[in-house]
Structures are given as structure tokens and as C-alpha cells.
XYZ file of C-alpha atoms in Angstrom:
660
model
C -18.558 32.732 3.778
C -16.281 31.182 6.383
C -13.859 28.537 5.195
C -15.363 26.044 7.666
C -19.030 26.838 7.035
C -19.561 23.652 4.988
C -18.561 21.407 7.913
C -20.919 19.902 10.500
C -20.347 20.988 14.167
C -17.947 18.158 15.211
C -15.997 18.500 11.937
C -15.740 22.273 12.477
C -14.556 21.787 16.075
C -11.857 19.363 14.874
C -10.674 21.776 12.177
C -10.412 24.704 14.616
C -8.890 22.920 17.619
C -5.260 24.041 18.156
C -4.844 23.878 21.942
C -2.850 20.635 22.048
C -2.942 17.041 20.859
C -6.192 16.059 19.152
C -7.643 12.649 18.329
C -10.469 12.693 15.791
C -12.402 9.405 15.935
C -13.738 9.339 12.399
C -16.232 6.567 11.688
C -16.515 5.056 8.203
C -17.798 7.596 5.663
C -17.815 10.444 8.215
C -15.708 12.879 6.157
C -12.242 12.542 7.703
C -10.406 13.738 4.568
C -12.750 16.731 4.529
C -11.693 17.588 8.102
C -7.975 17.226 7.354
C -8.069 19.351 4.178
C -10.220 22.055 5.779
C -7.897 22.163 8.777
C -4.896 22.642 6.464
C -6.728 25.495 4.703
C -7.742 27.001 8.060
C -4.164 26.861 9.409
C -2.786 28.611 6.314
C -5.652 30.945 5.425
C -6.907 32.082 8.839
C -4.173 31.251 11.370
C -1.162 32.467 9.409
C 0.779 29.187 9.393
C 3.447 28.942 6.702
C 2.634 26.040 4.329
C 6.084 24.512 4.879
C 5.382 24.232 8.629
C 2.439 21.839 8.070
C 2.729 18.134 7.285
C -0.233 15.878 6.467
C 0.792 12.227 6.523
C -1.160 9.259 5.203
C -0.481 5.691 4.032
C -0.935 5.638 0.248
C 0.143 7.798 -2.675
C -3.447 7.935 -3.865
C -4.722 9.268 -0.515
C -1.902 11.834 -0.389
C -2.689 13.003 -3.925
C -6.403 13.341 -3.192
C -5.641 15.276 -0.012
C -3.231 17.594 -1.839
C -5.761 18.327 -4.591
C -8.605 19.049 -2.170
C -6.425 21.282 0.029
C -5.257 23.217 -3.062
C -8.870 23.900 -4.114
C -9.674 25.265 -0.661
C -6.626 27.565 -0.689
C -6.885 28.808 -4.290
C -6.007 32.409 -3.452
C -3.158 31.513 -1.091
C 0.383 30.392 -1.911
C 0.713 26.823 -0.564
C 4.214 26.131 -1.879
C 6.121 24.009 0.614
C 3.043 22.303 2.092
C 3.947 18.689 2.916
C 1.217 16.182 1.989
C 2.865 12.810 1.851
C 3.015 9.180 2.981
C 4.868 7.972 6.058
C 7.520 6.364 3.843
C 7.979 9.458 1.692
C 8.313 11.594 4.828
C 10.975 9.231 6.119
C 12.772 9.397 2.771
C 12.693 13.207 2.869
C 14.333 13.145 6.304
C 16.952 10.561 5.344
C 17.887 12.509 2.214
C 18.638 15.529 4.367
C 20.333 13.716 7.209
C 21.847 10.632 5.573
C 25.250 11.140 7.225
C 23.715 10.627 10.684
C 22.607 7.170 9.529
C 26.067 6.545 8.020
C 24.526 6.587 4.564
C 25.655 8.516 1.538
C 22.941 10.787 0.029
C 22.712 8.471 -2.971
C 21.603 5.465 -0.900
C 19.428 2.870 -2.641
C 15.951 1.802 -1.651
C 15.467 -1.924 -2.085
C 12.057 -3.205 -3.104
C 10.435 -6.371 -1.780
C 11.953 -8.512 -4.550
C 15.468 -7.262 -3.715
C 14.884 -7.937 -0.011
C 13.643 -11.458 -0.788
C 16.699 -12.037 -2.997
C 19.087 -11.116 -0.165
C 17.243 -13.370 2.293
C 17.269 -16.165 -0.304
C 21.061 -15.854 -0.571
C 21.443 -15.885 3.233
C 19.237 -18.964 3.582
C 20.698 -20.603 0.462
C 17.169 -21.594 -0.599
C 14.573 -20.680 -3.211
C 11.690 -21.890 -1.027
C 9.316 -18.929 -1.390
C 7.342 -19.757 1.744
C 10.465 -19.901 3.904
C 11.788 -16.666 2.376
C 8.424 -14.966 2.973
C 8.433 -16.063 6.618
C 11.920 -14.669 7.209
C 11.188 -11.374 5.407
C 7.938 -10.986 7.369
C 9.695 -11.645 10.686
C 12.405 -9.060 9.904
C 9.741 -6.530 8.914
C 7.863 -6.988 12.205
C 11.088 -6.494 14.184
C 11.911 -3.310 12.299
C 8.384 -1.951 12.720
C 8.693 -2.597 16.457
C 12.082 -0.755 16.486
C 13.946 -3.886 17.482
C 17.571 -4.196 16.374
C 19.082 -7.581 15.403
C 20.842 -7.702 18.790
C 17.572 -6.962 20.645
C 15.728 -9.574 18.572
C 18.395 -12.169 19.424
C 18.350 -11.262 23.131
C 14.538 -11.557 23.243
C 14.408 -14.854 21.318
C 12.511 -17.473 23.302
C 13.330 -20.549 21.216
C 15.744 -21.877 18.578
C 13.404 -20.874 15.764
C 13.359 -17.206 16.860
C 17.146 -17.268 17.321
C 17.635 -18.519 13.753
C 15.454 -15.719 12.356
C 17.276 -13.140 14.513
C 20.611 -14.283 13.044
C 19.155 -14.001 9.523
C 18.037 -10.466 10.440
C 21.588 -9.634 11.577
C 23.129 -10.809 8.296
C 20.395 -9.088 6.280
C 21.030 -5.807 8.100
C 24.794 -6.106 7.509
C 24.186 -6.723 3.782
C 22.028 -3.610 3.482
C 24.714 -1.507 5.165
C 27.307 -2.902 2.753
C 25.082 -2.004 -0.213
C 24.475 1.500 1.197
C 20.826 0.589 0.942
C 17.635 0.678 2.987
C 14.376 -1.232 2.685
C 10.835 0.139 3.098
C 10.727 -0.456 6.832
C 14.032 1.406 7.294
C 12.493 4.559 5.842
C 10.509 4.929 9.062
C 12.730 3.012 11.510
C 15.907 4.975 10.790
C 14.408 8.509 11.060
C 12.645 7.485 14.300
C 15.930 6.207 15.755
C 17.905 9.241 14.536
C 15.462 11.666 16.165
C 15.690 9.639 19.352
C 19.504 9.734 19.525
C 20.419 13.124 17.970
C 19.143 16.198 19.789
C 20.140 18.598 16.983
C 18.071 16.657 14.461
C 15.102 16.501 16.796
C 15.196 20.262 17.361
C 15.615 20.961 13.641
C 12.522 19.000 12.612
C 10.411 20.089 15.575
C 11.148 23.735 14.792
C 10.367 23.197 11.121
C 7.000 21.465 11.598
C 4.440 23.405 13.659
C 1.457 21.104 13.054
C 1.254 17.492 11.878
C -1.938 15.774 10.722
C -1.971 11.962 10.539
C -4.612 10.049 8.593
C -5.635 6.417 9.319
C -3.935 6.648 12.688
C -5.228 3.210 13.766
C -2.942 1.650 11.117
C 0.294 3.033 12.596
C 2.940 0.715 14.019
C 5.395 1.294 16.875
C 7.998 2.953 14.610
C 5.429 5.343 13.089
C 4.094 6.245 16.529
C 7.616 6.970 17.767
C 8.398 9.065 14.672
C 5.283 11.180 15.238
C 6.133 11.534 18.920
C 9.670 12.750 18.198
C 8.557 15.099 15.416
C 5.931 16.832 17.571
C 7.933 16.987 20.820
C 6.606 18.651 23.966
C 4.308 20.976 21.980
C 2.428 17.908 20.731
C 0.808 20.006 18.019
C -0.826 17.207 16.063
C -4.173 15.988 14.819
C -4.495 12.206 14.667
C -7.491 10.980 12.639
C -8.504 7.347 12.872
C -11.091 4.723 13.674
C -10.400 1.894 16.114
C -13.222 -0.084 14.446
C -11.220 -0.197 11.192
C -7.912 -1.420 12.629
C -7.276 -4.414 10.317
C -3.510 -4.512 9.850
C -2.338 -6.102 13.109
C -0.842 -8.989 11.109
C 1.712 -6.627 9.540
C 2.711 -4.792 12.704
C 0.031 -2.085 13.017
C -1.011 -1.557 16.609
C -4.529 -0.492 17.545
C -2.992 0.002 21.018
C -1.460 3.215 19.639
C -4.858 4.831 20.238
C -4.777 3.694 23.859
C -1.137 4.816 24.092
C -2.129 8.327 23.027
C -4.361 8.569 26.072
C -1.493 7.565 28.339
C 1.283 9.619 26.728
C -0.851 12.736 26.318
C -3.081 13.234 29.416
C -4.517 16.418 27.898
C -5.536 14.651 24.680
C -8.761 16.121 23.271
C -11.102 13.597 21.592
C -13.739 14.526 18.990
C -16.064 11.903 17.483
C -17.349 12.063 13.903
C -20.440 9.837 13.894
C -22.543 11.187 11.030
C -22.046 8.961 8.008
C -22.371 10.498 4.515
C -22.029 7.211 2.609
C -24.485 4.510 3.639
C -28.192 4.013 4.286
C -29.635 3.555 7.787
C -30.042 -0.228 7.429
C -26.411 -0.763 6.434
C -25.204 1.357 9.349
C -27.579 -0.342 11.802
C -26.076 -3.722 10.825
C -22.515 -2.355 11.017
C -23.152 -0.910 14.484
C -24.688 -4.199 15.683
C -21.718 -6.182 14.361
C -18.950 -4.054 15.859
C -20.744 -3.800 19.216
C -19.490 -7.362 19.817
C -15.928 -5.997 20.150
C -14.725 -4.320 23.355
C -14.568 -0.547 22.807
C -11.838 1.900 23.678
C -14.083 4.778 22.587
C -17.835 4.405 22.234
C -19.307 5.713 18.981
C -22.379 4.962 16.869
C -22.691 5.843 13.216
C -25.896 7.456 11.945
C -27.110 8.697 8.581
C -29.683 10.968 6.982
C -29.567 9.076 3.666
C -32.810 7.148 4.147
C -33.654 3.644 5.354
C -32.474 1.827 2.216
C -32.764 -1.818 1.201
C -32.487 -4.693 3.632
C -29.184 -6.569 3.605
C -29.581 -9.764 1.541
C -28.103 -13.141 2.473
C -27.619 -15.601 -0.396
C -26.743 -19.241 0.384
C -25.195 -21.172 -2.524
C -24.216 -24.785 -3.215
C -20.495 -24.360 -3.940
C -17.823 -21.962 -5.274
C -19.003 -22.022 -8.884
C -22.660 -21.669 -7.968
C -21.763 -18.727 -5.695
C -19.898 -16.955 -8.504
C -22.665 -17.601 -11.030
C -25.380 -16.469 -8.585
C -23.535 -13.255 -7.669
C -22.920 -12.342 -11.318
C -26.537 -13.091 -12.308
C -27.874 -11.010 -9.420
C -25.467 -8.193 -10.326
C -26.587 -8.247 -13.971
C -30.245 -8.307 -12.983
C -29.738 -5.340 -10.637
C -27.883 -3.371 -13.305
C -30.639 -3.909 -15.890
C -33.323 -2.940 -13.421
C -31.636 0.169 -12.049
C -29.694 1.376 -15.135
C -26.492 1.720 -13.139
C -22.882 1.625 -14.323
C -20.442 -1.278 -13.897
C -18.216 0.812 -11.604
C -21.090 1.011 -9.096
C -20.509 -2.649 -8.143
C -17.837 -4.386 -6.105
C -17.256 -8.052 -5.249
C -15.229 -8.244 -2.029
C -13.567 -11.321 -0.518
C -11.187 -12.334 2.280
C -8.345 -13.765 0.179
C -7.020 -13.311 -3.365
C -7.499 -17.023 -4.119
C -11.280 -16.460 -4.121
C -11.125 -14.144 -7.144
C -10.469 -16.747 -9.877
C -13.964 -18.278 -10.014
C -15.604 -14.803 -10.057
C -13.293 -13.663 -12.854
C -14.401 -16.688 -14.883
C -18.092 -16.023 -14.236
C -17.721 -12.341 -15.207
C -15.822 -13.255 -18.384
C -18.532 -15.774 -19.304
C -21.106 -12.962 -19.233
C -18.713 -10.444 -20.898
C -18.790 -8.185 -17.840
C -15.831 -5.782 -17.614
C -13.982 -6.003 -14.323
C -10.947 -4.532 -12.586
C -8.857 -6.626 -10.235
C -7.400 -4.664 -7.309
C -3.893 -5.463 -6.294
C -2.784 -6.471 -9.801
C 0.777 -6.048 -10.991
C 2.176 -2.588 -10.382
C 3.518 -0.729 -13.406
C 6.892 -0.555 -11.671
C 6.937 -4.324 -11.118
C 7.037 -5.066 -14.864
C 10.291 -6.708 -15.917
C 11.134 -4.078 -18.551
C 10.623 -1.222 -16.075
C 12.724 -2.954 -13.423
C 15.464 -3.409 -16.040
C 15.608 0.333 -16.678
C 15.328 1.188 -12.983
C 18.306 -1.065 -12.204
C 20.468 1.275 -14.330
C 19.105 4.329 -12.536
C 19.740 2.762 -9.132
C 23.301 1.877 -10.084
C 24.031 5.355 -11.451
C 22.683 6.797 -8.192
C 24.569 4.333 -5.965
C 27.384 2.206 -7.383
C 27.397 0.085 -4.188
C 23.930 -1.310 -5.032
C 24.858 -4.928 -5.826
C 21.366 -6.201 -6.819
C 21.065 -3.322 -9.314
C 24.594 -4.030 -10.628
C 23.822 -7.706 -11.353
C 20.604 -6.896 -13.212
C 22.005 -3.975 -15.209
C 25.272 -5.632 -16.234
C 23.413 -8.653 -17.657
C 20.561 -6.741 -19.384
C 21.137 -6.520 -22.337
C 23.715 -9.303 -22.574
C 27.321 -8.122 -22.833
C 29.175 -11.394 -22.962
C 29.383 -11.421 -19.155
C 28.480 -14.890 -17.946
C 27.636 -16.379 -14.564
C 31.178 -17.725 -14.105
C 32.690 -14.233 -14.512
C 30.184 -12.744 -12.059
C 30.917 -15.521 -9.574
C 34.663 -14.733 -9.700
C 33.882 -11.018 -9.299
C 31.675 -11.852 -6.298
C 34.542 -13.751 -4.667
C 36.885 -10.764 -5.175
C 34.286 -8.371 -3.733
C 33.701 -10.635 -0.712
C 37.450 -10.933 -0.002
C 37.999 -7.158 -0.228
C 34.693 -6.301 1.548
C 33.710 -3.923 -1.274
C 30.803 -3.724 -3.736
C 30.866 -5.606 -7.066
C 31.242 -2.286 -8.891
C 34.296 -1.266 -6.851
C 35.781 -4.751 -7.179
C 35.905 -4.373 -11.007
C 38.660 -1.728 -10.674
C 40.703 -3.669 -8.085
C 44.099 -5.269 -8.643
C 42.633 -8.561 -7.395
C 40.048 -8.552 -10.205
C 42.795 -7.882 -12.761
C 44.782 -10.892 -11.508
C 41.910 -13.341 -10.933
C 39.619 -12.584 -13.882
C 40.914 -13.007 -17.436
C 41.491 -9.839 -19.455
C 38.892 -10.833 -22.037
C 36.240 -11.364 -19.297
C 37.199 -8.231 -17.358
C 37.125 -5.872 -20.369
C 33.289 -5.715 -20.769
C 32.920 -5.288 -16.983
C 35.349 -2.360 -16.965
C 33.671 -0.805 -20.002
C 30.243 -1.103 -18.334
C 31.423 0.505 -15.083
C 33.093 3.380 -16.939
C 29.832 3.946 -18.803
C 27.976 4.128 -15.463
C 30.560 6.584 -14.080
C 30.075 8.891 -17.071
C 26.349 8.983 -16.464
C 26.872 9.601 -12.747
C 28.801 12.773 -13.614
C 25.891 13.980 -15.782
C 23.098 13.236 -13.288
C 23.047 16.607 -11.496
C 23.708 18.691 -14.637
C 21.180 17.410 -17.155
C 17.385 17.087 -17.112
C 16.215 13.657 -15.949
C 14.143 12.922 -19.086
C 16.956 13.699 -21.543
C 19.432 11.639 -19.536
C 17.159 8.588 -19.460
C 16.392 8.762 -23.190
C 20.118 8.964 -23.909
C 20.720 5.922 -21.689
C 18.068 3.864 -23.513
C 19.654 4.690 -26.893
C 23.190 3.823 -25.788
C 22.270 0.410 -24.330
C 20.023 -0.359 -27.365
C 17.223 -1.437 -25.070
C 14.569 -1.303 -27.805
C 16.592 -3.681 -29.998
C 17.140 -5.967 -27.001
C 13.365 -6.220 -26.386
C 12.610 -7.095 -30.022
C 15.384 -9.723 -29.994
C 13.880 -11.311 -26.853
C 10.179 -11.378 -27.744
C 7.764 -11.590 -30.651
C 6.910 -8.239 -32.234
C 3.609 -7.672 -30.448
C 4.930 -8.445 -26.943
C 8.118 -6.455 -27.552
C 6.139 -3.437 -28.783
C 3.972 -3.541 -25.661
C 7.042 -3.607 -23.418
C 8.758 -0.812 -25.360
C 5.596 1.323 -25.080
C 5.736 0.820 -21.309
C 9.378 1.961 -21.281
C 8.486 5.058 -23.353
C 5.639 5.813 -20.944
C 8.064 5.496 -18.041
C 10.583 7.800 -19.743
C 7.845 10.381 -20.399
C 6.793 10.186 -16.747
C 10.399 10.717 -15.605
C 10.713 13.787 -17.867
C 7.381 15.247 -16.671
C 8.077 14.518 -12.995
C 11.585 15.948 -13.241
C 10.256 19.220 -14.657
C 7.226 19.562 -12.371
C 8.991 18.672 -9.103
C 12.378 20.150 -10.095
C 14.085 16.851 -9.279
C 17.160 15.331 -10.889
C 17.433 11.669 -11.850
C 19.009 10.763 -8.495
C 16.087 12.177 -6.500
C 13.550 10.589 -8.824
C 15.269 7.214 -8.526
C 14.908 7.321 -4.741
C 11.262 8.283 -5.094
C 10.352 5.577 -7.622
C 10.657 2.787 -5.083
C 7.778 4.322 -3.120
C 5.381 4.652 -6.014
C 3.019 1.803 -6.747
C 1.437 3.201 -9.933
C 2.134 6.012 -12.348
C 0.736 9.389 -11.396
C -2.721 9.841 -12.759
C -3.328 6.193 -13.666
C -5.579 5.582 -10.683
C -7.771 8.544 -11.540
C -8.731 7.039 -14.887
C -11.003 4.481 -13.301
C -12.519 2.249 -15.971
C -16.239 1.522 -16.001
C -15.813 -1.947 -14.561
C -16.896 -4.116 -11.646
C -14.259 -3.969 -8.903
C -12.897 -7.290 -7.578
C -10.963 -6.726 -4.379
C -9.842 -8.190 -1.086
C -11.372 -6.573 1.985
C -7.969 -5.195 2.987
C -7.466 -3.519 -0.406
C -11.023 -2.098 -0.373
C -10.464 -0.088 2.801
C -11.008 3.611 2.110
C -13.147 2.900 -0.972
C -16.917 2.989 -1.450
C -19.337 1.465 -3.946
C -23.035 1.800 -4.634
C -23.635 -1.938 -4.411
C -21.421 -4.469 -2.656
C -21.369 -8.265 -2.861
C -19.452 -9.632 0.128
C -18.701 -13.262 -0.754
C -17.399 -16.320 1.088
C -18.911 -15.171 4.399
C -18.195 -18.496 6.062
C -16.499 -19.849 9.141
C -12.782 -20.501 8.454
C -12.764 -17.825 5.721
C -14.341 -14.796 7.435
C -13.358 -15.121 10.228
C -10.246 -16.843 8.946
C -9.337 -20.115 10.666
C -5.751 -18.990 11.488
C -6.926 -15.689 12.959
C -9.386 -17.468 15.264
C -6.665 -19.923 16.362
C -4.285 -17.032 17.064
C -6.824 -15.071 19.115
C -7.417 -12.393 16.439
C -11.202 -12.756 16.165
C -11.758 -9.073 16.977
C -9.590 -7.996 14.040
C -11.544 -10.329 11.734
C -14.780 -8.737 12.975
C -13.314 -5.310 12.172
C -12.479 -6.618 8.693
C -16.109 -7.680 8.232
C -17.146 -4.221 9.478
C -14.916 -2.602 6.838
C -16.614 -4.738 4.170
C -20.123 -3.822 5.322
C -19.350 -0.088 5.458
C -18.021 -0.014 1.867
C -21.645 -0.231 0.660
C -23.636 2.925 -0.042
C -27.031 1.601 -1.167
C -27.157 -2.196 -1.105
C -25.253 -5.079 0.442
C -25.513 -8.771 -0.427
C -23.720 -11.499 1.557
C -23.122 -14.962 0.130
C -21.776 -18.251 1.454
C -21.367 -21.830 0.215
C -22.744 -25.067 1.648
C -19.689 -26.860 0.304
C -16.375 -25.550 -0.990
C -13.477 -27.102 -2.903
C -10.315 -27.439 -0.825
C -7.430 -29.064 -2.634
C -9.211 -31.957 -4.402
C -11.926 -32.393 -1.818
C -15.337 -30.861 -1.349
C -15.805 -29.884 2.307
C -18.928 -28.750 4.179
C -19.073 -25.068 5.173
C -20.948 -23.165 7.857
C -22.182 -19.592 7.467
C -20.054 -17.070 9.345
C -20.995 -16.159 12.917
C -20.815 -12.542 11.733
C -24.055 -12.875 9.746
C -26.097 -13.391 12.926
C -24.197 -10.547 14.603
C -25.513 -8.082 11.986
C -28.872 -8.043 13.794
C -32.418 -8.857 12.765
C -32.713 -6.318 9.920
C -31.029 -8.778 7.559
C -33.167 -10.559 4.978
C -32.527 -14.289 5.051
C -33.270 -16.187 1.831
C -36.784 -17.205 0.900
C -37.526 -20.598 -0.614
C -37.894 -20.294 -4.398
C -41.118 -21.279 -6.128
C -41.157 -24.481 -8.198
C -41.001 -22.466 -11.421
C -38.093 -20.389 -10.198
C -36.238 -23.467 -9.083
C -36.525 -24.980 -12.571
C -35.315 -21.842 -14.367
C -31.576 -21.453 -14.653
C -29.819 -18.167 -13.934
C -29.212 -17.708 -17.660
C -32.911 -18.225 -18.458
C -33.924 -15.611 -15.897
C -31.395 -13.153 -17.285
C -32.553 -13.721 -20.875
C -36.158 -13.129 -19.811
C -35.205 -9.972 -17.994
C -33.332 -8.618 -21.013
C -36.321 -9.323 -23.246
C -38.669 -7.589 -20.805
C -36.483 -4.500 -20.710
C -36.220 -4.367 -24.476
């Protein structure tokens, strides 16, 4: 049987097309991952491509892992060692590791996380105002994603406000260079700029990669587009897979115009549409098509399904926030009892995280297990960040944020006053805090008793740096934890139960480091650079609990559920008031479209007549998007007198009794 026999005709055409640049317009649930993985298998198994000459690039670790696993199954009898299935950021990191000197970075450069970036901006602004810090960080991120340097941002500034932010960007950029560090946005910006300015690099990577496949292409920003362009060169051997109807990240720099740009930059671009949906019923797709038809279209497409007509979409008006949450949970419970489904078949989706609290309460009241998307990452836990600060410092002694955290955790008798003096020495000499410890200025300006623990700490770090390339990552980390007495420190800081939980997390992290080091043949330095890009431990996402999923619409993209409750479908929420004011109504409609197309079998929309805002109760109007779903949407019927008298709890109790 042919490798591509399981694909439908448009999918098969997309997998086989190799005559130039290809855009695959893949509607929701149309099997885009299937196309990408089959194309990888086809390139290796039937076209003779070397695995190392193929790169499949997506946006999340989870998507990359799924793609890798599915491609491996399709190529079981073929050696796929060297195949690159990765995220944009990991691809950028791979390139920077190899070519760090071109960016004036040492190979052991640090990758700063969002907290580090916010800390630097906070120091520049001399404020702890989180909102102001967030604004500045967001502005810098948008400039970087648009490939604008600090000088270009300053030159283009149209008012005093923009000029202030551009100057913050300049100081932020200078700080990163001093730390020999990059942030997330730099992982794409820098490789794109290096390929643009260094012919030898461009030729090296273009010769190495013969075909590039890009998933979720509509979510790319200017920097990602430019990186792809420079990697593929004149051959333009790429397959871009995306859906302009699911472009929902404009607010963070993604440009749906990249699809239009493809048409202009590549006149011979071949376009294939995937319109058969394998997820949802006809009624859900009919409503989704009707909704998105209100947006202007770059490419016309219409989703269809062979999965049956399905249930009508339900609309549920409610009195207020609490009544909405109670009504949704009661309807969910009733549906589960009737249909004998599992908890994981249900999702409650909303526009903003703030809407989750009242639903969490309602689910807890009924003892319903739930999972909250976008919760704290494993790597964001304080104890894990403590350990990582040591690893970052061992990898790059110029990493000042890592130095400050590591040198004070556990306590070593090094106080704020000593660190302040050290900071002054470092600033005067224009060196890192670590380097400043060994300077003559530090010896003269910091007392011997205060300097001794600093010197001892730095010597300890140097010893570990010498071991990093010789010893297995797991052994090295375990040795580090013993020497710094981190377990004792945790139990001194917390009660026994909390401390044990934190120590278990550290042990889990150490085990992961050991396993990853062995499997990927990476030393502690390489793993440290990789950690910053990982949001959860490998394998944790696959162990999905049997629980109702609570998620924002943005976080739900790419997921699917048997039964979806889309809540808060009101004017000023969906579409959001700010988005309407800023002329981003079309993106809000696409967000609604994403929510609708998450549902496989049933979809229920709810809205409130009144909603609490601050301490007031304000009147709400149903979203304009409800009417745009078409006439196959079941509006609420008036309850009978008996039904009106019965509470949700009474109805549920009766239902349980009836079902035995």
C-alpha cells in the first residue's frame, strides 16, 4: 500500500507537491498535521531526502512532539536520525548555538525568561508598577518581532511616549549584550538578521535544509517570515500550512498579512485547500462558515463534513455571572449522566482568564474534576528557578540575574549591602558581577569578611564549569544539590509538607535532566539553554487527567472536545471592547470561530443579562456573533411553571435518581 493511500485527494496532492513554494490552506479539523507528517515520510521514504535536510517547524513543544511521534510511526523501517521537528524558537537556538560568534555572543550565552526581562525593565524604569513594566516589555517585544532595532524604533517614534519606550528598548538591549544573554524574541530576530547580513551563513543553512514545512503559518510574525525566507532562498522549497480564519495573535505581533505577502513574494506559489473537516458535525460547521463569512477573505474556502447533522447549537441566557456558572455546570452534569461520557469530553471556554474563577467555584461545589489551562509551568516554580539559576551561571558567568539569585539561595551571609557595593564596582568597571568579585576594586571597596563568601561562591561555580563538558548532566546536577545543601535549605524555609513537595519537584527535575542528557546526548550547558524554551516536562502533557478543561479561547486553539460550553458571549467581552475600539473586530470574529470549531458533537453558548464589574452590576447585551451564526441556532425556550420553580440542584437530584 502506498504511503499516501490513507489521505484524501487534496491532502495527497499537498504531500506530493515538490515543484516550488506551497501554501496549504488547512481549515479547522482538516488534518493538517496528517499532511505534514505524511509529507515528511514521503520525502524520506519515496523521494530519497536525507532526514537531516528536512525541517518541520511549529509553535509549541507539544505540537512538535506529536508531529515527531507521528512521523516516526510512518517511517518505522527507515532511519530518521537527524530529522528536525522543532519550534521556531528552538530552531533559532540551534542556529545561534552554531553561529554565536557572528552575533558577538559566546556559545554559553544565557536565555532570559519573561521574569528576567521584566526585572531588567523594572530596574531601567526604577519602578515595580507591573502594568507599566508589562507595557514596556510588550512594546519591546513587538519591535523585535518586527525586526526593528532600538535606533529604528527611536527614528520612527511619532510622539514623546514612543520615544521614551524606544530609549528603554535601547538600554534593555545594551543590558542583554552586557549579560551575554538573549530573550525569547532574540532567538528568532538574531538568526533572521544574521542570515540577512552574512552570505556564508545563508549559504550554509540553505544548503543544509532542502525542504522546510511550517505549521500554523498564519501565526508567524515579520521576523519568522524573514527567517523562513532566508532559510529557503531562491529554491523556495517550503510547505506553509495555515488558516487565515484562525489568525488570532495579531495583538502579539503575528501578521495575517504574511499569507498575502507569500502571494506577492512568490508569484509561482501553489495553493491547495483542505476543506473536509474530520472533527465536527454539519450544524457546527454550517454555523462556523456563516460566522466567518462576515470577514473579508483572502482565500475562499468552506468547511464540510461527513460526520452527520448533529445537534443544534444551544444558546443559554443567564441572569448574572454566578447563575451562568451554575447553569453551565448543571447542564454539563445532566449531559454527562444522560450520555455516559467522560469528564475530559467537556470544555468551558472563555475570552479572558478572569472569567474562570466563578466556574471553578461552581465545579468545586459539585465535586467535578477540572483542569485549568495556562496554569503555572513546572519551570516557573520557585524551587526549580533556584536550581536553574545555578545552571545558568555555570553556563554563563556573565548572567547577572542568575548570579544574584544563586548567590543568595541558600543564604551565605551575603547581604543586600554587599551586593550593592559589588554592583557599583561592576558598573564602574563595565564587567559582570561575577567578574567584579575577582577585581582589585572589589578587594579595596568591599571588606575582607564580606568578600570571602563571594569569592568562595565564584570559585565553586568555576569548578563546576570545568566539569560541565566532561561529566553526565544528571550526575553533575545531583552533586551540585548535595554541595549547596538545597534539601536542608527547603526544610529550613517551609513546614515539612510544603518542603517535601518542593524537594520532590527538584528530584523530578534532576531525573528529567539525567534522562534528557542521556537520550539527547546533551551536556548540562546544552540542556540549560534548552530549558528556557520548555513550558512543561516532557511527557506531562500526555497524561491528560479525566477532567473538564477550563481554558481561554487563545489557549484552546489546536485542541478539540466532544462538548463545548462557550461562555460570556457578550458585547464588550466577545468581541472585546478594546479590540472593537482599536479596529480589530475581524480578529475577534476569528477568535469566536476558533471557539466554535473546537466542538465535535455539541456546542452551547451562554451570556449574562447583568455582570459584576468592580462593585457594580452592569447590563449586558448578547454578542453580535450569535446572530452571525445563522438560523440553525436554537434560541432558548420559555420554561414551564414547574421547571421555573425547580432549582438546578433539584433537577440534578431527580436526574440522578432516575438513572439509578
